[in-house]
Amino acid sequence: MKHDIRFMDDHFEVVYTGEATPEGFDSVLHDLTGHESWRPGAAILNDYRAVDFTRLKNYSKIEAIAEIIYRYREKLGPIRVADLFSENEIRTYAKLEKTIRSYHGYEFEYYSADDFDKALLWLKKRR
């Protein structure tokens, strides 16, 4: 899974492409928390509309991603995350989110492919 990270004044936007893998999530968290503008508790808009989640449809891989996120918990802080998905992938990722939330208690919201503005509005509500 490839990613492009951009800092947009008060939040990060991360655009993903390719096939979702645990290694891809580890890579983006490494790059995101190492970004010069990163601060724990930042707001993040993840754009997963061009990602294939087919290989994440088993629980062991979902749990592996939750464990990767757990390793970054101190650097992440109390993040607020808005995720954009294609309609086909929302259900798959919702399973991952439940596992992540149980590990970390982060705030997540999901939006379909055409709801970019709604996602951004929710993300900025708290700021």
PDB file of C-alpha atoms in Angstrom:
ATOM      1  CA  MET A   1       0.000   0.000   0.000  1.00  0.00           C
ATOM      2  CA  LYS A   2       1.442   3.348  -1.002  1.00  0.00           C
ATOM      3  CA  HIS A   3       0.633   6.627   0.715  1.00  0.00           C
ATOM      4  CA  ASP A   4       1.037  10.362   0.241  1.00  0.00           C
ATOM      5  CA  ILE A   5       0.989  12.523   3.400  1.00  0.00           C
ATOM      6  CA  ARG A   6       0.092  16.212   3.276  1.00  0.00           C
ATOM      7  CA  PHE A   7      -0.207  18.677   6.153  1.00  0.00           C
ATOM      8  CA  MET A   8      -3.077  21.114   5.576  1.00  0.00           C
ATOM      9  CA  ASP A   9      -2.729  23.861   8.261  1.00  0.00           C
ATOM     10  CA  ASP A  10      -4.779  22.096  10.952  1.00  0.00           C
ATOM     11  CA  HIS A  11      -4.957  18.453   9.871  1.00  0.00           C
ATOM     12  CA  PHE A  12      -3.186  15.773   7.885  1.00  0.00           C
ATOM     13  CA  GLU A  13      -4.528  14.264   4.687  1.00  0.00           C
ATOM     14  CA  VAL A  14      -3.216  10.834   3.758  1.00  0.00           C
ATOM     15  CA  VAL A  15      -4.092   9.422   0.329  1.00  0.00           C
ATOM     16  CA  TYR A  16      -3.602   5.665  -0.051  1.00  0.00           C
ATOM     17  CA  THR A  17      -3.360   3.471  -3.148  1.00  0.00           C
ATOM     18  CA  GLY A  18      -2.806  -0.204  -3.804  1.00  0.00           C
ATOM     19  CA  GLU A  19      -3.396  -3.291  -1.713  1.00  0.00           C
ATOM     20  CA  ALA A  20      -3.875  -2.888   2.046  1.00  0.00           C
ATOM     21  CA  THR A  21      -1.395  -4.856   4.145  1.00  0.00           C
ATOM     22  CA  PRO A  22      -0.249  -4.723   7.761  1.00  0.00           C
ATOM     23  CA  GLU A  23       3.177  -3.599   6.497  1.00  0.00           C
ATOM     24  CA  GLY A  24       1.525  -0.721   4.631  1.00  0.00           C
ATOM     25  CA  PHE A  25      -0.157   0.502   7.815  1.00  0.00           C
ATOM     26  CA  ASP A  26       3.143   0.252   9.697  1.00  0.00           C
ATOM     27  CA  SER A  27       4.862   2.290   6.989  1.00  0.00           C
ATOM     28  CA  VAL A  28       2.297   5.093   7.003  1.00  0.00           C
ATOM     29  CA  LEU A  29       2.295   5.364  10.800  1.00  0.00           C
ATOM     30  CA  HIS A  30       6.079   5.525  10.800  1.00  0.00           C
ATOM     31  CA  ASP A  31       6.061   8.288   8.177  1.00  0.00           C
ATOM     32  CA  LEU A  32       3.107  10.167   9.692  1.00  0.00           C
ATOM     33  CA  THR A  33       4.452  10.266  13.252  1.00  0.00           C
ATOM     34  CA  GLY A  34       7.880  11.202  11.892  1.00  0.00           C
ATOM     35  CA  HIS A  35       6.520  14.097   9.799  1.00  0.00           C
ATOM     36  CA  GLU A  36       7.970  17.488  10.763  1.00  0.00           C
ATOM     37  CA  SER A  37       4.459  18.887  11.474  1.00  0.00           C
ATOM     38  CA  TRP A  38       3.217  15.897  13.478  1.00  0.00           C
ATOM     39  CA  ARG A  39       1.895  16.478  16.988  1.00  0.00           C
ATOM     40  CA  PRO A  40       0.255  13.789  19.173  1.00  0.00           C
ATOM     41  CA  GLY A  41      -3.530  14.078  18.972  1.00  0.00           C
ATOM     42  CA  ALA A  42      -3.543  15.483  15.442  1.00  0.00           C
ATOM     43  CA  ALA A  43      -6.573  15.271  13.169  1.00  0.00           C
ATOM     44  CA  ILE A  44      -6.205  12.919  10.186  1.00  0.00           C
ATOM     45  CA  LEU A  45      -8.281  12.538   7.027  1.00  0.00           C
ATOM     46  CA  ASN A  46      -7.500   9.134   5.473  1.00  0.00           C
ATOM     47  CA  ASP A  47      -8.537   8.697   1.840  1.00  0.00           C
ATOM     48  CA  TYR A  48      -8.795   4.950   1.192  1.00  0.00           C
ATOM     49  CA  ARG A  49     -10.938   5.224  -1.954  1.00  0.00           C
ATOM     50  CA  ALA A  50      -8.207   3.689  -4.157  1.00  0.00           C
ATOM     51  CA  VAL A  51      -7.271   0.850  -1.781  1.00  0.00           C
ATOM     52  CA  ASP A  52      -8.040  -2.843  -2.182  1.00  0.00           C
ATOM     53  CA  PHE A  53      -8.858  -4.359   1.236  1.00  0.00           C
ATOM     54  CA  THR A  54      -9.341  -7.923  -0.056  1.00  0.00           C
ATOM     55  CA  ARG A  55      -6.400  -9.380   1.880  1.00  0.00           C
ATOM     56  CA  LEU A  56      -7.609  -7.903   5.186  1.00  0.00           C
ATOM     57  CA  LYS A  57     -10.768  -9.943   5.355  1.00  0.00           C
ATOM     58  CA  ASN A  58      -9.456 -12.315   8.008  1.00  0.00           C
ATOM     59  CA  TYR A  59      -9.291 -11.552  11.692  1.00  0.00           C
ATOM     60  CA  SER A  60      -5.585 -12.295  12.187  1.00  0.00           C
ATOM     61  CA  LYS A  61      -4.577  -9.547   9.740  1.00  0.00           C
ATOM     62  CA  ILE A  62      -7.048  -7.116  11.276  1.00  0.00           C
ATOM     63  CA  GLU A  63      -5.639  -7.864  14.709  1.00  0.00           C
ATOM     64  CA  ALA A  64      -2.075  -7.433  13.361  1.00  0.00           C
ATOM     65  CA  ILE A  65      -2.965  -3.899  12.210  1.00  0.00           C
ATOM     66  CA  ALA A  66      -4.513  -3.088  15.586  1.00  0.00           C
ATOM     67  CA  GLU A  67      -1.281  -4.242  17.244  1.00  0.00           C
ATOM     68  CA  ILE A  68       0.792  -2.056  14.898  1.00  0.00           C
ATOM     69  CA  ILE A  69      -1.331   0.956  15.826  1.00  0.00           C
ATOM     70  CA  TYR A  70      -0.917   0.034  19.491  1.00  0.00           C
ATOM     71  CA  ARG A  71       2.872   0.253  19.106  1.00  0.00           C
ATOM     72  CA  TYR A  72       2.473   3.872  17.933  1.00  0.00           C
ATOM     73  CA  ARG A  73      -0.052   4.849  20.639  1.00  0.00           C
ATOM     74  CA  GLU A  74       2.227   7.269  22.485  1.00  0.00           C
ATOM     75  CA  LYS A  75       3.279   9.057  19.306  1.00  0.00           C
ATOM     76  CA  LEU A  76      -0.316   9.143  18.034  1.00  0.00           C
ATOM     77  CA  GLY A  77      -1.907  10.503  21.197  1.00  0.00           C
ATOM     78  CA  PRO A  78      -5.707  11.047  21.226  1.00  0.00           C
ATOM     79  CA  ILE A  79      -6.105  11.245  17.442  1.00  0.00           C
ATOM     80  CA  ARG A  80      -9.330  12.084  15.618  1.00  0.00           C
ATOM     81  CA  VAL A  81      -9.685  10.265  12.292  1.00  0.00           C
ATOM     82  CA  ALA A  82     -12.103  10.635   9.367  1.00  0.00           C
ATOM     83  CA  ASP A  83     -11.850   7.815   6.815  1.00  0.00           C
ATOM     84  CA  LEU A  84     -13.081   7.951   3.209  1.00  0.00           C
ATOM     85  CA  PHE A  85     -13.863   4.634   1.497  1.00  0.00           C
ATOM     86  CA  SER A  86     -15.327   3.260  -1.667  1.00  0.00           C
ATOM     87  CA  GLU A  87     -18.782   1.826  -1.000  1.00  0.00           C
ATOM     88  CA  ASN A  88     -17.428  -1.723  -1.414  1.00  0.00           C
ATOM     89  CA  GLU A  89     -14.802  -1.353   1.297  1.00  0.00           C
ATOM     90  CA  ILE A  90     -16.690   0.390   4.111  1.00  0.00           C
ATOM     91  CA  ARG A  91     -17.946  -2.875   5.647  1.00  0.00           C
ATOM     92  CA  THR A  92     -14.529  -4.539   5.607  1.00  0.00           C
ATOM     93  CA  TYR A  93     -12.821  -1.624   7.290  1.00  0.00           C
ATOM     94  CA  ALA A  94     -15.576  -1.251   9.886  1.00  0.00           C
ATOM     95  CA  LYS A  95     -14.480  -4.625  11.294  1.00  0.00           C
ATOM     96  CA  LEU A  96     -10.915  -3.337  11.608  1.00  0.00           C
ATOM     97  CA  GLU A  97     -12.091  -0.146  13.282  1.00  0.00           C
ATOM     98  CA  LYS A  98     -13.991  -2.025  15.996  1.00  0.00           C
ATOM     99  CA  THR A  99     -10.803  -3.888  16.885  1.00  0.00           C
ATOM    100  CA  ILE A 100      -8.732  -0.682  16.848  1.00  0.00           C
ATOM    101  CA  ARG A 101     -11.263   1.190  18.974  1.00  0.00           C
ATOM    102  CA  SER A 102     -11.232  -1.593  21.562  1.00  0.00           C
ATOM    103  CA  TYR A 103      -7.422  -1.355  21.741  1.00  0.00           C
ATOM    104  CA  HIS A 104      -7.061   2.412  21.745  1.00  0.00           C
ATOM    105  CA  GLY A 105     -10.301   4.367  22.145  1.00  0.00           C
ATOM    106  CA  TYR A 106      -9.587   6.682  19.197  1.00  0.00           C
ATOM    107  CA  GLU A 107     -12.401   8.654  17.559  1.00  0.00           C
ATOM    108  CA  PHE A 108     -13.310   7.357  14.089  1.00  0.00           C
ATOM    109  CA  GLU A 109     -15.979   8.265  11.545  1.00  0.00           C
ATOM    110  CA  TYR A 110     -16.548   6.707   8.112  1.00  0.00           C
ATOM    111  CA  TYR A 111     -17.611   8.403   4.925  1.00  0.00           C
ATOM    112  CA  SER A 112     -18.407   7.150   1.461  1.00  0.00           C
ATOM    113  CA  ALA A 113     -16.423   8.171  -1.596  1.00  0.00           C
ATOM    114  CA  ASP A 114     -18.453  11.303  -2.371  1.00  0.00           C
ATOM    115  CA  ASP A 115     -18.489  12.703   1.195  1.00  0.00           C
ATOM    116  CA  PHE A 116     -15.061  14.387   1.331  1.00  0.00           C
ATOM    117  CA  ASP A 117     -16.507  17.712   2.540  1.00  0.00           C
ATOM    118  CA  LYS A 118     -18.625  16.021   5.236  1.00  0.00           C
ATOM    119  CA  ALA A 119     -15.574  14.108   6.461  1.00  0.00           C
ATOM    120  CA  LEU A 120     -13.511  17.281   6.659  1.00  0.00           C
ATOM    121  CA  LEU A 121     -16.284  19.134   8.512  1.00  0.00           C
ATOM    122  CA  TRP A 122     -16.566  16.367  11.135  1.00  0.00           C
ATOM    123  CA  LEU A 123     -12.790  16.249  11.525  1.00  0.00           C
ATOM    124  CA  LYS A 124     -12.597  19.986  12.234  1.00  0.00           C
ATOM    125  CA  LYS A 125     -15.615  20.148  14.577  1.00  0.00           C
ATOM    126  CA  ARG A 126     -13.498  19.623  17.661  1.00  0.00           C
ATOM    127  CA  ARG A 127     -10.622  21.865  16.649  1.00  0.00           C
TER     128      ARG A 127
END
